[in-house]
Short mmCIF file of C-alpha atoms in Angstrom, two decimals:
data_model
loop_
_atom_site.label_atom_id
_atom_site.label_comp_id
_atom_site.label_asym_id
_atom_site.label_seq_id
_atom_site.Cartn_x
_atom_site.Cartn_y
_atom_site.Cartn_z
CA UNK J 1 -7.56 -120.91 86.68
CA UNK J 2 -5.09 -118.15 88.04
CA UNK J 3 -3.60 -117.05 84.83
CA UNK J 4 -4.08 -117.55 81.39
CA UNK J 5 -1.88 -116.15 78.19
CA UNK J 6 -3.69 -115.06 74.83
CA UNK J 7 -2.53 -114.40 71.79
CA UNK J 8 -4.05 -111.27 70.11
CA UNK J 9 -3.56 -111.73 66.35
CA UNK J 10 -3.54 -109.01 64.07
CA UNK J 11 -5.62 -108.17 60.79
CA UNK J 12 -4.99 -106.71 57.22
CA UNK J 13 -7.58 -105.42 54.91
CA UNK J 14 -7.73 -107.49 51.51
CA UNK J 15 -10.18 -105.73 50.16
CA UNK J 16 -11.55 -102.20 51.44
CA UNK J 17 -14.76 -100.67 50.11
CA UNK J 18 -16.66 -97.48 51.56
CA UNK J 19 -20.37 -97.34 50.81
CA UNK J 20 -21.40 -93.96 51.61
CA UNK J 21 -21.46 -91.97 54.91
CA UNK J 22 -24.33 -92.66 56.96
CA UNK J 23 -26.94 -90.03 59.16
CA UNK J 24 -25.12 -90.90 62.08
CA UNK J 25 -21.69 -89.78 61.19
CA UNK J 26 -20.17 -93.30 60.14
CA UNK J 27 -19.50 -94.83 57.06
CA UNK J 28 -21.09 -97.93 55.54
CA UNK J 29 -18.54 -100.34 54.42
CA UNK J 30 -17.80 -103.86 52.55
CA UNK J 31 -14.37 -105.07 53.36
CA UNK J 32 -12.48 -108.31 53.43
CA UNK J 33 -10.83 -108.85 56.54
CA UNK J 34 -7.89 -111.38 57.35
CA UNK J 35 -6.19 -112.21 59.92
CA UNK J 36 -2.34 -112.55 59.86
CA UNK J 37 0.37 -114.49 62.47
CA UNK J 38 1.54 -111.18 63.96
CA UNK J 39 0.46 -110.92 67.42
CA UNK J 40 0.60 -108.97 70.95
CA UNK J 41 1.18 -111.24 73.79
CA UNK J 42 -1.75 -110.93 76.70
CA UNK J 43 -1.08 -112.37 80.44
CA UNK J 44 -3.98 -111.92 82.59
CA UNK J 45 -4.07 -113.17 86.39
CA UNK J 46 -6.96 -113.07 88.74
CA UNK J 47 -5.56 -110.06 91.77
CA UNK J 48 -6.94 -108.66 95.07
CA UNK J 49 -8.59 -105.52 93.65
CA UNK J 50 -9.15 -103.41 90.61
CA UNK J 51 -7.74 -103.21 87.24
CA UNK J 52 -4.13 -103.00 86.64
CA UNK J 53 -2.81 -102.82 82.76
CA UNK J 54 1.06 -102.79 81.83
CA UNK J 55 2.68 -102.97 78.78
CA UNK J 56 5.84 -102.99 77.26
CA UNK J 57 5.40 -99.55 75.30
CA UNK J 58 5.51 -96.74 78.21
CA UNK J 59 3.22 -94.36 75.58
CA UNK J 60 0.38 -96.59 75.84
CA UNK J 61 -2.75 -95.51 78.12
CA UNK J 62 -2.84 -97.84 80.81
CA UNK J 63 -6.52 -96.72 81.99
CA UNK J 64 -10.05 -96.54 80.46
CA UNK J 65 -8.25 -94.94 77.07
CA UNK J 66 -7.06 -98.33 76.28
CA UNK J 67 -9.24 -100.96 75.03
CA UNK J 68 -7.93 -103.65 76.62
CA UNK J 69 -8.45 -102.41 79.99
CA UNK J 70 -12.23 -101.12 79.01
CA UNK J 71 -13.29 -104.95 77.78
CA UNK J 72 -11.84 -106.29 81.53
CA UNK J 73 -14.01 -103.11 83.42
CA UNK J 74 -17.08 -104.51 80.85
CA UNK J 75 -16.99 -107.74 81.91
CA UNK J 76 -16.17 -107.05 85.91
CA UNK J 77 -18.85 -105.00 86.16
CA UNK J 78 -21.56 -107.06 84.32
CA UNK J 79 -21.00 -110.20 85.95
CA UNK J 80 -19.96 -108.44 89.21
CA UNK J 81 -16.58 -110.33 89.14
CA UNK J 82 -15.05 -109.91 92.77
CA UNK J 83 -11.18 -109.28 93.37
CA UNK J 84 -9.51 -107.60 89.98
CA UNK J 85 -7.10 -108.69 87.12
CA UNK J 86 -3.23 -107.59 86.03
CA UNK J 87 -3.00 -107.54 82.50
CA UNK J 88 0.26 -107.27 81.14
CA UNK J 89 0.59 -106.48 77.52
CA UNK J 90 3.00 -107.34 75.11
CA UNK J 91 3.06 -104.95 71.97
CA UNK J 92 4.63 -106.38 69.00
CA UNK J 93 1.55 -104.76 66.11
CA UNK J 94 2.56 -101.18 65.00
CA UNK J 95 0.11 -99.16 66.70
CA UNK J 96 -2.02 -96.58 64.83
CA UNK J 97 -1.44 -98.94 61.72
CA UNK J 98 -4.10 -99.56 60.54
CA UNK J 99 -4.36 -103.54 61.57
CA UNK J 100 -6.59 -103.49 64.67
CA UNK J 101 -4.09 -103.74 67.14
CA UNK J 102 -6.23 -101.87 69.87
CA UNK J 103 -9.05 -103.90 68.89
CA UNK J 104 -7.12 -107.36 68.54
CA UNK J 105 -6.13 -106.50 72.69
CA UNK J 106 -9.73 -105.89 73.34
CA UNK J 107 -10.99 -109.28 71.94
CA UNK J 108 -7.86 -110.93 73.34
CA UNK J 109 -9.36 -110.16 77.09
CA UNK J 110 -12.63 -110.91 76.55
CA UNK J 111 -11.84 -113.97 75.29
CA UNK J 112 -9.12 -114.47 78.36
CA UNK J 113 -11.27 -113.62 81.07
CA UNK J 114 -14.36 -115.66 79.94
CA UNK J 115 -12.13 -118.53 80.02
CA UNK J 116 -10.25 -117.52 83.58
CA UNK J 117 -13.90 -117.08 85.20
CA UNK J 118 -16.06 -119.67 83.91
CA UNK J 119 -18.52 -116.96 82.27
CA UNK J 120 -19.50 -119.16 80.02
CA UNK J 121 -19.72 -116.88 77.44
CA UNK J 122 -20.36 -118.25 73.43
CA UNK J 123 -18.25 -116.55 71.27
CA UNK J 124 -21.26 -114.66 69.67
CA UNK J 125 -21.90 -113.34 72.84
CA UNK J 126 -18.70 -112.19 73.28
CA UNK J 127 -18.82 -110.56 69.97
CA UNK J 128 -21.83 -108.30 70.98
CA UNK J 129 -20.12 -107.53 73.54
CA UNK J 130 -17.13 -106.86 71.87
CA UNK J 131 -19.31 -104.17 69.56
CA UNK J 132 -20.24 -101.53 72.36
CA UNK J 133 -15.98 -101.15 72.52
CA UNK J 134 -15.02 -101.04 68.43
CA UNK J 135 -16.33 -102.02 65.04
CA UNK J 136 -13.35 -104.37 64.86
CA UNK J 137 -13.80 -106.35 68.14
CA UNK J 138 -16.02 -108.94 66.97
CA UNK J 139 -13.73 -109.78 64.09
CA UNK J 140 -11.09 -109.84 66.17
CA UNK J 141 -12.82 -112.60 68.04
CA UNK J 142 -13.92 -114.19 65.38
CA UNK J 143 -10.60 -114.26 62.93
CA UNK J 144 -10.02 -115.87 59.91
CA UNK J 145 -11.75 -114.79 56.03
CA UNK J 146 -14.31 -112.57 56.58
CA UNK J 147 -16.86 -109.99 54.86
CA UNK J 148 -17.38 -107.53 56.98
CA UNK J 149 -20.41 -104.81 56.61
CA UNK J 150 -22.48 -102.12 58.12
CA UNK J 151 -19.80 -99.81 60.16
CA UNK J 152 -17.54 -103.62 60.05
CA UNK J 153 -20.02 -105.38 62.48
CA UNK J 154 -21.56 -107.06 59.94
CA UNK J 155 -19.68 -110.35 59.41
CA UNK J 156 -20.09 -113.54 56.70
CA UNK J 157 -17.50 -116.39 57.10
CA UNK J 158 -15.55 -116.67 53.91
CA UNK J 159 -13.62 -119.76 52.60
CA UNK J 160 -10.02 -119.54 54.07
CA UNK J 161 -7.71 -117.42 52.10
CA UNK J 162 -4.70 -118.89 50.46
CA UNK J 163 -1.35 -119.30 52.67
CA UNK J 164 1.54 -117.44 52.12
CA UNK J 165 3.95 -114.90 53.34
CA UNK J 166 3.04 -111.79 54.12
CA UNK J 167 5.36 -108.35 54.72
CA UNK J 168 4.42 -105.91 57.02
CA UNK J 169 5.73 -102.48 56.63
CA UNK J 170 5.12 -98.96 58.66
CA UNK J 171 6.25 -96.13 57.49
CA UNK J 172 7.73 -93.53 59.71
CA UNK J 173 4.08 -91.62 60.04
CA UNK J 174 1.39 -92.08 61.93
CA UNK J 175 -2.17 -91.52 60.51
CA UNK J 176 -5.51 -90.30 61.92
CA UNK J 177 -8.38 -92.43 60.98
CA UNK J 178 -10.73 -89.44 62.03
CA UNK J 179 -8.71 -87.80 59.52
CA UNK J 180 -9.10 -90.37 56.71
CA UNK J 181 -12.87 -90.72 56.72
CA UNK J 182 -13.20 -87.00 56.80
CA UNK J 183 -11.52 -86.33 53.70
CA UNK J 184 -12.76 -89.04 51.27
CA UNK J 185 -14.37 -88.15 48.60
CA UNK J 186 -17.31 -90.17 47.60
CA UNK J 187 -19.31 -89.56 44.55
CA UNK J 188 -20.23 -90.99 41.09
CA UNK J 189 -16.81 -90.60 39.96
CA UNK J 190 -15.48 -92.80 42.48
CA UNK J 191 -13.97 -95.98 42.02
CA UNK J 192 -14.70 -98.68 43.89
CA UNK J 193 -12.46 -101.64 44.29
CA UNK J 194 -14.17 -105.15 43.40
CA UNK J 195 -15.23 -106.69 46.77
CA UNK J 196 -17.58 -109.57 45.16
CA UNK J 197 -14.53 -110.17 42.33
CA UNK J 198 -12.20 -110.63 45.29
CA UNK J 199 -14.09 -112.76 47.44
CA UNK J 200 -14.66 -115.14 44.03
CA UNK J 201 -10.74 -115.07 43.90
CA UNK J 202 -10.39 -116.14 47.35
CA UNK J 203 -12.78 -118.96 46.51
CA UNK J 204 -11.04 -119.71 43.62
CA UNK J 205 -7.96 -119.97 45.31
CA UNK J 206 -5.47 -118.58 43.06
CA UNK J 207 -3.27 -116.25 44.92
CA UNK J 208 -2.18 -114.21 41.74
CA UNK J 209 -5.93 -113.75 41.33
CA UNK J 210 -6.55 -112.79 44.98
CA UNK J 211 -3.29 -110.43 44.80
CA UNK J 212 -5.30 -108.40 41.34
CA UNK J 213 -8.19 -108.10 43.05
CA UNK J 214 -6.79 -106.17 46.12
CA UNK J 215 -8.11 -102.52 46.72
CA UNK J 216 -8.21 -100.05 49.09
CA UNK J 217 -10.13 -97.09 48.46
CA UNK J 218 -9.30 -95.06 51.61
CA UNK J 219 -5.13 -95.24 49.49
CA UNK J 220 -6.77 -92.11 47.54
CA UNK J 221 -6.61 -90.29 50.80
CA UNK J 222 -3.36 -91.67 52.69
CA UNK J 223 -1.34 -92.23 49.83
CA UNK J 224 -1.80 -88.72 48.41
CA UNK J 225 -1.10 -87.39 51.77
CA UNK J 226 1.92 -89.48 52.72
CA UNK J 227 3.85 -90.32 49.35
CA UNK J 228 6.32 -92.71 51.14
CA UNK J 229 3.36 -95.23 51.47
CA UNK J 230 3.54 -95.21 47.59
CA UNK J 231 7.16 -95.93 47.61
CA UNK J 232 7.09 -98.53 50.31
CA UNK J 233 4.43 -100.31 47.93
CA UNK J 234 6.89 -100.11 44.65
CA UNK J 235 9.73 -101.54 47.00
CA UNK J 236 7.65 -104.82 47.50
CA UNK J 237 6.45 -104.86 44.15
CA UNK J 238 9.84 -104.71 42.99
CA UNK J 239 11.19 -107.32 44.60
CA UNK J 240 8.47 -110.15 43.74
CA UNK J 241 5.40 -109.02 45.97
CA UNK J 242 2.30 -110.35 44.26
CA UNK J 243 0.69 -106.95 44.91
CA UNK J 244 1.17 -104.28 47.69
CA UNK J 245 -1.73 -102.43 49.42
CA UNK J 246 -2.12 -100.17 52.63
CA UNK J 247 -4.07 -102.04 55.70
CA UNK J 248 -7.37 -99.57 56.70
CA UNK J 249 -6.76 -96.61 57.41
CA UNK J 250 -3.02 -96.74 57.39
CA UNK J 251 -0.22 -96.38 57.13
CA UNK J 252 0.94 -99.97 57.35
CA UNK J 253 1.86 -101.29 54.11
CA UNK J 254 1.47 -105.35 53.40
CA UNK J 255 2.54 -106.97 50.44
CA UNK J 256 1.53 -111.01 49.43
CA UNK J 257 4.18 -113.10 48.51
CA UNK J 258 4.93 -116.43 46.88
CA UNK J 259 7.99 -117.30 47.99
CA UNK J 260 8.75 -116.41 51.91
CA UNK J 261 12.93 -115.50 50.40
CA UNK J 262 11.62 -112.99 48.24
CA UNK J 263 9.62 -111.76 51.36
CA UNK J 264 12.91 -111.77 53.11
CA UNK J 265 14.81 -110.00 50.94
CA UNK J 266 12.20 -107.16 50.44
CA UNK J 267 12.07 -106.88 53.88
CA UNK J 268 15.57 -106.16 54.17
CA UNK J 269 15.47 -103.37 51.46
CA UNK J 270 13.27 -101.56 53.25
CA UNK J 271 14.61 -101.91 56.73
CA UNK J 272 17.45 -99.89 54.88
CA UNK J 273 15.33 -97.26 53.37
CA UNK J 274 14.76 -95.16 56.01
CA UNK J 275 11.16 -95.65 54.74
CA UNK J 276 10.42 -97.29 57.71
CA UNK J 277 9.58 -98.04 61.46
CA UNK J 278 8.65 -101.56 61.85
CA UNK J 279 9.13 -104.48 59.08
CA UNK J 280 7.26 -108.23 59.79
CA UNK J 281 7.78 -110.97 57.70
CA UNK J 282 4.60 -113.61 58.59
CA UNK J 283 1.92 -115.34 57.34
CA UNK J 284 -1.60 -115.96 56.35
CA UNK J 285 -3.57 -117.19 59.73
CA UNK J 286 -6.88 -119.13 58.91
CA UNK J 287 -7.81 -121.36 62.28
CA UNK J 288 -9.95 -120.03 64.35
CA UNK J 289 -10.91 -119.92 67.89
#
């Protein structure tokens, strides 16, 4: 195999919890991870020499700054892989959203060049791999309903999550995740969504349970900062979302739907807001590799 083409999916946060901050500078957290249809677009091909990453978005680090290209210099250099790799990359998730794009890109070539080499890599082994790069790499790899714990490493296969229609929203802004984690407050007046009464929703399988359950708790931080995250949220909610909730860190909005013309429609309101820079209309994604 010469070539191969990979499909790096994105993810949204249905539920986001933050335990505490830990000795080493991270937070512990419990979140519910899912991923969605929205995906960059990965061609890798075997070449004569090196490591050569291009992409469709000319801002984008095309060296060791870019995730991608560090998973490919991981794997050439532990399983001294002779000759190199082009990767071209395809960006269609916001970046700096909040829905793993950087990570999905990552996992995407791990994935791709274990199969294009015959490493004969399991996809667990992958995953620890995947670790040393981001805390979001192994879910990436592993996609579908997950609880994810520790610093997100810590992953528990959940029952697949309801299908339906999803909207995808980013606001004009772009948010620091740095700045995010260093500005949450965390003490006994906190509130704390309800991870455990989510994940029984999702077994349940009642999506206007699911959608009630949603929180976020790193939305007292972004949303107080950027107010049009707020509005974006009341624009889906007004026109039928089931609930509305920021993805991580932010600032991407998503919103669960019932009917995909409702998600349609909503979608078009907001493309005429001036509220925002990219708007998705997809789906729930549950298969997995």
């Amino acid at each position: 195999m010469d070539e191969i083409a990979v499909k790096a999916l994105a993810k949204i946060n249905l539920g986001l919890d933050v335990l505490r901050r830990r000795e080493d500078g991270y937070h512990e957290v419990k979140m519910v991870m899912q991923t969605i249809h929205l995906c960059d677009s990965l061609t890798i091909r075997k070449a004569d020499k090196g490591i050569h990453l291009t992409s469709n978005l000319s801002f984008l680090p095309a060296n060791e700054n870019n995730l991608a290209y560090r998973a490919a210099q991981l794997l050439m250099e532990e399983f001294h892989i002779e000759g190199g790799v082009e990767i071209h990359l395809e960006k269609r998730i916001p970046v700096a959203a909040g829905m793993a794009g950087g990570s999905t890109d990552a996992a995407g070539v791990l994935y791709g060049m274990n199969e294009m080499f015959s490493l004969g890599l399991k996809r667990t082994e992958l995953m620890t791999r995947g670790v040393t790069l981001g805390a979001d790499v192994p879910y990436c790899l592993m996609r579908g309903t997950a609880l994810a714990e520790g610093i997100g490493e810590k992953l528990t296969s959940l029952p697949p999550m309801v299908k339906c229609p999803v909207l995808i929203a980013k606001p004009q802004v772009s948010v620091s995740t740095k700045y995010v984690y260093e500005h949450l407050q965390l003490n006994e007046d906190t509130r704390h969504p309800d991870i455990e009464g989510l994940i029984r929703a999702i077994k349940g399988k009642e999506l206007n349970d699911i959608a009630s359950r949603m929180g976020n708790l790193l939305e007292t931080v972004t949303v107080e900062r950027y107010p049009e995250i707020a509005a974006i949220k009341d624009i889906m909610r007004e026109q039928g979302a089931l609930n509305a909730m920021m993805s991580g860190s932010g600032p991407t909005v998503f919103g669960l739907f019932q009917d995909r013309k409702d998600a349609k429609r909503a979608a078009s309101v907001l493309r005429s807001s001036g509220l925002t820079r990219q708007v998705f209309v997809t789906g729930i994604y549950n298969n997995r590799r």
